[in-house]
Amino acid sequence: MSGTLRRAAAALLRWGRGTGGIGLQGAGVRAAGSGSGSGSGGGQAEQLDALVKKDKVVVFLKGTPEQPQCGFSNAVVQILRLHGVRDYAAYNVLEDPDLRQGIKDYSNWPTIPQVYLNGEFVGGCDILLQMHQNGDLVEELKKLGIRSALLDEKKDQDSK
Amino acid sequence: MELSACSLRDKLRRDLEADHVEVEDTTLNRCATSFRVLVVSTKFEGKSLLQRHRLVNECLAEELPHIHAFEQKTLTPEQWTRERQK
């Protein structure tokens, strides 16, 4: 087991600040689940607004970071992992039908996964993947004060 | 609703005035519930990825709820030319 993997595993075991324990899963990262009973209109939009702004990096997945239930959600998790982003909030929409529909309405985006950086909707899997490929993701993370692990990897390769 | 690579292609080509559209049925058994699309349109010029994808989503707003998995790539004609030269 490589050092990187060990560190990742350690991160997965770490519990962060929870969101009140609702629907909390062994979230690799942080709490999953939404405020339950958040069914009604305007109130939910406000709740979601607070939710996506609470953490620098927020993702809504089908499944959890440890056990994504869909290939696209898995791709988002893997991209974040590649960049060494461990401290992010992940919410499992499969646990909460209100959240599943609510977040789609909130962002006016029809699919899950959804990625938010600094409270702003970035896109789904395709967009994150393309941002990863064209280097934008490294820049966006930098704006959040997160140094992408890929930069260090590149340096290692350069110095060899 | 008719959900087919063909119908999606026609709609994207028409509504987004696309120069080039590729639609691939990515369902294993071709049961037309998963698609990957490539859209090349001048309408994407000066627009962010998110804005481009939103245009595609709007165009297929009627179909998307019936589609299980959807991947999209949105390019301007200039990007498409460059991509092909790679």
Short mmCIF file of C-alpha atoms in Angstrom, two decimals:
data_model
loop_
_atom_site.label_atom_id
_atom_site.label_comp_id
_atom_site.label_asym_id
_atom_site.label_seq_id
_atom_site.Cartn_x
_atom_site.Cartn_y
_atom_site.Cartn_z
CA MET A 1 0.00 0.00 0.00
CA SER A 2 1.48 3.25 -1.05
CA GLY A 3 1.80 6.24 1.19
CA THR A 4 -0.76 8.09 -0.84
CA LEU A 5 -3.25 5.31 -0.46
CA ARG A 6 -2.62 5.08 3.26
CA ARG A 7 -3.16 8.78 3.63
CA ALA A 8 -6.33 8.58 1.62
CA ALA A 9 -7.55 5.74 3.74
CA ALA A 10 -6.81 7.73 6.86
CA ALA A 11 -8.75 10.61 5.44
CA LEU A 12 -11.65 8.32 4.75
CA LEU A 13 -11.77 7.28 8.34
CA ARG A 14 -11.76 10.81 9.59
CA TRP A 15 -15.06 12.24 10.61
CA GLY A 16 -15.58 15.85 9.87
CA ARG A 17 -18.15 18.22 11.12
CA GLY A 18 -21.46 16.57 10.58
CA THR A 19 -24.64 18.12 9.34
CA GLY A 20 -26.61 17.04 12.31
CA GLY A 21 -26.38 13.35 11.75
CA ILE A 22 -29.28 13.04 9.39
CA GLY A 23 -28.55 10.33 6.89
CA LEU A 24 -24.97 10.35 7.96
CA GLN A 25 -23.02 7.65 6.23
CA GLY A 26 -19.44 6.74 6.75
CA ALA A 27 -18.83 9.71 4.61
CA GLY A 28 -15.26 9.64 3.46
CA VAL A 29 -15.25 13.15 3.60
CA ARG A 30 -18.02 14.67 5.38
CA ALA A 31 -21.58 14.20 6.24
CA ALA A 32 -24.16 13.06 3.81
CA GLY A 33 -27.80 13.80 4.07
CA SER A 34 -29.94 16.87 4.00
CA GLY A 35 -32.13 18.53 6.49
CA SER A 36 -34.94 16.04 6.47
CA GLY A 37 -38.50 17.03 5.92
CA SER A 38 -37.38 19.83 3.70
CA GLY A 39 -40.19 19.44 1.28
CA SER A 40 -41.65 22.81 0.76
CA GLY A 41 -40.85 25.36 -1.86
CA GLY A 42 -38.97 28.52 -0.96
CA GLY A 43 -37.71 27.19 2.35
CA GLN A 44 -35.90 24.37 0.63
CA ALA A 45 -34.14 26.66 -1.81
CA GLU A 46 -32.81 28.64 1.13
CA GLN A 47 -31.70 25.49 2.89
CA LEU A 48 -29.92 24.25 -0.20
CA ASP A 49 -28.34 27.62 -0.68
CA ALA A 50 -26.90 27.40 2.82
CA LEU A 51 -25.87 23.80 2.22
CA VAL A 52 -23.84 24.47 -0.92
CA LYS A 53 -22.20 27.51 0.67
CA LYS A 54 -21.29 25.78 3.90
CA ASP A 55 -18.23 24.08 2.46
CA LYS A 56 -15.73 25.08 -0.18
CA VAL A 57 -16.28 21.91 -2.15
CA VAL A 58 -19.71 20.30 -2.14
CA VAL A 59 -20.89 17.38 -4.24
CA PHE A 60 -24.24 15.70 -4.61
CA LEU A 61 -23.83 12.06 -5.53
CA LYS A 62 -25.75 8.91 -6.14
CA GLY A 63 -24.18 6.92 -3.35
CA THR A 64 -21.27 7.90 -1.15
CA PRO A 65 -17.63 8.66 -1.91
CA GLU A 66 -16.77 5.16 -0.65
CA GLN A 67 -19.55 3.49 -2.56
CA PRO A 68 -20.75 5.51 -5.50
CA GLN A 69 -23.85 3.96 -7.01
CA CYS A 70 -23.34 5.31 -10.48
CA GLY A 71 -20.42 5.64 -12.86
CA PHE A 72 -20.72 9.39 -13.18
CA SER A 73 -20.77 9.93 -9.43
CA ASN A 74 -17.77 7.64 -9.19
CA ALA A 75 -15.95 9.71 -11.81
CA VAL A 76 -16.48 12.87 -9.76
CA VAL A 77 -15.12 11.15 -6.66
CA GLN A 78 -12.08 9.87 -8.56
CA ILE A 79 -11.29 13.25 -10.08
CA LEU A 80 -11.38 14.91 -6.66
CA ARG A 81 -9.19 12.11 -5.32
CA LEU A 82 -6.67 12.63 -8.12
CA HIS A 83 -6.38 16.27 -7.15
CA GLY A 84 -5.96 15.33 -3.51
CA VAL A 85 -9.18 17.05 -2.48
CA ARG A 86 -10.23 15.17 0.62
CA ASP A 87 -12.02 17.76 2.59
CA TYR A 88 -15.32 18.04 0.83
CA ALA A 89 -18.95 17.61 1.71
CA ALA A 90 -20.77 14.82 -0.08
CA TYR A 91 -24.49 14.32 -0.02
CA ASN A 92 -26.17 11.14 -1.15
CA VAL A 93 -29.33 12.00 -3.06
CA LEU A 94 -30.45 8.37 -3.07
CA GLU A 95 -31.10 8.73 0.64
CA ASP A 96 -33.40 11.65 0.25
CA PRO A 97 -35.89 12.05 -2.62
CA ASP A 98 -36.56 15.67 -1.62
CA LEU A 99 -32.89 16.48 -1.89
CA ARG A 100 -32.63 14.62 -5.19
CA GLN A 101 -35.32 16.75 -6.82
CA GLY A 102 -34.60 19.87 -4.78
CA ILE A 103 -30.99 20.18 -5.85
CA LYS A 104 -32.00 19.77 -9.50
CA ASP A 105 -34.48 22.59 -9.13
CA TYR A 106 -32.01 24.71 -7.19
CA SER A 107 -29.34 24.57 -9.87
CA ASN A 108 -31.71 24.16 -12.80
CA TRP A 109 -29.63 21.18 -13.80
CA PRO A 110 -31.33 17.91 -14.65
CA THR A 111 -28.79 15.35 -13.52
CA ILE A 112 -26.76 14.05 -10.58
CA PRO A 113 -23.82 14.32 -9.78
CA GLN A 114 -23.55 18.03 -9.19
CA VAL A 115 -20.42 19.87 -8.10
CA TYR A 116 -20.26 23.19 -6.26
CA LEU A 117 -17.11 25.19 -5.64
CA ASN A 118 -17.28 28.08 -3.22
CA GLY A 119 -21.06 27.90 -3.26
CA GLU A 120 -21.24 28.15 -7.00
CA PHE A 121 -22.62 25.46 -9.24
CA VAL A 122 -19.85 24.23 -11.53
CA GLY A 123 -21.58 21.44 -13.43
CA GLY A 124 -21.87 17.70 -13.58
CA CYS A 125 -19.46 14.94 -14.37
CA ASP A 126 -18.73 15.97 -17.97
CA ILE A 127 -17.85 19.50 -17.00
CA LEU A 128 -15.66 18.46 -14.08
CA LEU A 129 -13.90 15.96 -16.32
CA GLN A 130 -13.23 18.58 -18.96
CA MET A 131 -12.05 21.05 -16.34
CA HIS A 132 -9.71 18.34 -15.11
CA GLN A 133 -8.42 17.72 -18.62
CA ASN A 134 -7.92 21.34 -19.62
CA GLY A 135 -6.34 22.41 -16.35
CA ASP A 136 -9.15 24.68 -15.20
CA LEU A 137 -9.82 22.57 -12.15
CA VAL A 138 -6.32 23.17 -10.79
CA GLU A 139 -6.94 26.91 -11.16
CA GLU A 140 -10.38 26.82 -9.60
CA LEU A 141 -9.07 24.85 -6.64
CA LYS A 142 -6.26 27.35 -6.25
CA LYS A 143 -8.85 30.11 -5.92
CA LEU A 144 -10.29 28.17 -2.99
CA GLY A 145 -6.89 27.87 -1.39
CA ILE A 146 -6.63 24.20 -2.29
CA ARG A 147 -3.42 23.07 -3.91
CA SER A 148 -4.06 20.28 -6.37
CA ALA A 149 -2.02 17.17 -5.68
CA LEU A 150 -1.43 16.89 -9.40
CA LEU A 151 0.88 19.89 -9.23
CA ASP A 152 3.16 18.08 -6.80
CA GLU A 153 3.04 14.94 -8.85
CA LYS A 154 4.10 16.88 -11.90
CA LYS A 155 6.97 18.42 -10.00
CA ASP A 156 8.12 14.97 -8.92
CA GLN A 157 8.15 13.85 -12.50
CA ASP A 158 9.95 16.97 -13.68
CA SER A 159 12.73 16.57 -11.16
CA LYS A 160 13.37 12.98 -12.13
CA MET B 1 -42.10 9.78 -26.53
CA GLU B 2 -39.77 8.52 -29.16
CA LEU B 3 -36.30 8.36 -27.76
CA SER B 4 -33.68 7.49 -30.31
CA ALA B 5 -30.22 8.61 -31.33
CA CYS B 6 -31.82 9.81 -34.52
CA SER B 7 -34.46 11.98 -32.91
CA LEU B 8 -31.94 13.50 -30.52
CA ARG B 9 -29.58 14.25 -33.37
CA ASP B 10 -32.28 15.97 -35.39
CA LYS B 11 -33.40 18.08 -32.49
CA LEU B 12 -29.89 19.18 -31.51
CA ARG B 13 -29.03 19.98 -35.09
CA ARG B 14 -32.17 22.03 -35.56
CA ASP B 15 -32.47 23.88 -32.26
CA LEU B 16 -28.79 24.57 -31.70
CA GLU B 17 -28.11 25.21 -35.37
CA ALA B 18 -25.33 22.72 -35.01
CA ASP B 19 -22.73 22.22 -37.72
CA HIS B 20 -22.07 18.73 -36.52
CA VAL B 21 -23.81 16.37 -34.14
CA GLU B 22 -22.85 12.90 -33.06
CA VAL B 23 -25.18 10.86 -30.90
CA GLU B 24 -24.14 7.52 -29.60
CA ASP B 25 -26.45 5.14 -27.82
CA THR B 26 -24.25 4.04 -24.93
CA THR B 27 -26.70 1.50 -23.59
CA LEU B 28 -25.19 -1.96 -23.64
CA ASN B 29 -28.14 -3.50 -25.39
CA ARG B 30 -28.95 -0.38 -27.42
CA CYS B 31 -32.19 0.12 -25.60
CA ALA B 32 -31.86 3.85 -26.11
CA THR B 33 -31.81 5.08 -22.54
CA SER B 34 -28.19 6.22 -22.36
CA PHE B 35 -26.56 8.58 -24.78
CA ARG B 36 -23.32 10.36 -25.46
CA VAL B 37 -23.55 13.41 -27.65
CA LEU B 38 -21.09 15.70 -29.36
CA VAL B 39 -22.47 19.02 -30.53
CA VAL B 40 -20.54 21.51 -32.64
CA SER B 41 -22.24 24.88 -32.93
CA THR B 42 -21.39 28.54 -33.39
CA LYS B 43 -23.94 29.17 -30.63
CA PHE B 44 -21.31 28.01 -28.14
CA GLU B 45 -18.88 30.76 -29.03
CA GLY B 46 -18.04 33.01 -26.09
CA LYS B 47 -19.94 30.75 -23.70
CA SER B 48 -18.61 28.85 -20.70
CA LEU B 49 -18.88 25.08 -20.53
CA LEU B 50 -21.73 25.41 -18.07
CA GLN B 51 -23.64 27.77 -20.36
CA ARG B 52 -23.08 25.44 -23.30
CA HIS B 53 -24.29 22.41 -21.42
CA ARG B 54 -27.30 24.36 -20.27
CA LEU B 55 -28.18 25.06 -23.90
CA VAL B 56 -28.05 21.36 -24.66
CA ASN B 57 -30.07 20.52 -21.55
CA GLU B 58 -32.71 23.08 -22.51
CA CYS B 59 -32.88 21.72 -26.01
CA LEU B 60 -33.49 18.22 -24.67
CA ALA B 61 -35.55 19.23 -21.64
CA GLU B 62 -38.39 17.00 -22.75
CA GLU B 63 -36.18 13.96 -23.33
CA LEU B 64 -33.71 14.18 -20.44
CA PRO B 65 -36.09 12.96 -17.73
CA HIS B 66 -36.47 9.75 -19.73
CA ILE B 67 -32.77 9.30 -20.32
CA HIS B 68 -30.90 7.31 -17.73
CA ALA B 69 -27.38 8.48 -18.51
CA PHE B 70 -26.31 11.41 -20.60
CA GLU B 71 -22.82 12.58 -21.51
CA GLN B 72 -22.16 15.64 -23.55
CA LYS B 73 -19.33 17.41 -25.26
CA THR B 74 -19.88 20.89 -26.63
CA LEU B 75 -17.46 22.49 -29.07
CA THR B 76 -17.31 25.56 -31.27
CA PRO B 77 -16.50 24.88 -34.94
CA GLU B 78 -13.00 26.21 -34.30
CA GLN B 79 -12.44 23.82 -31.38
CA TRP B 80 -13.83 20.97 -33.42
CA THR B 81 -11.36 21.67 -36.22
CA ARG B 82 -8.51 21.73 -33.74
CA GLU B 83 -9.73 18.54 -32.11
CA ARG B 84 -9.73 16.72 -35.44
CA GLN B 85 -6.20 17.82 -36.19
CA LYS B 86 -4.90 16.21 -33.03
#
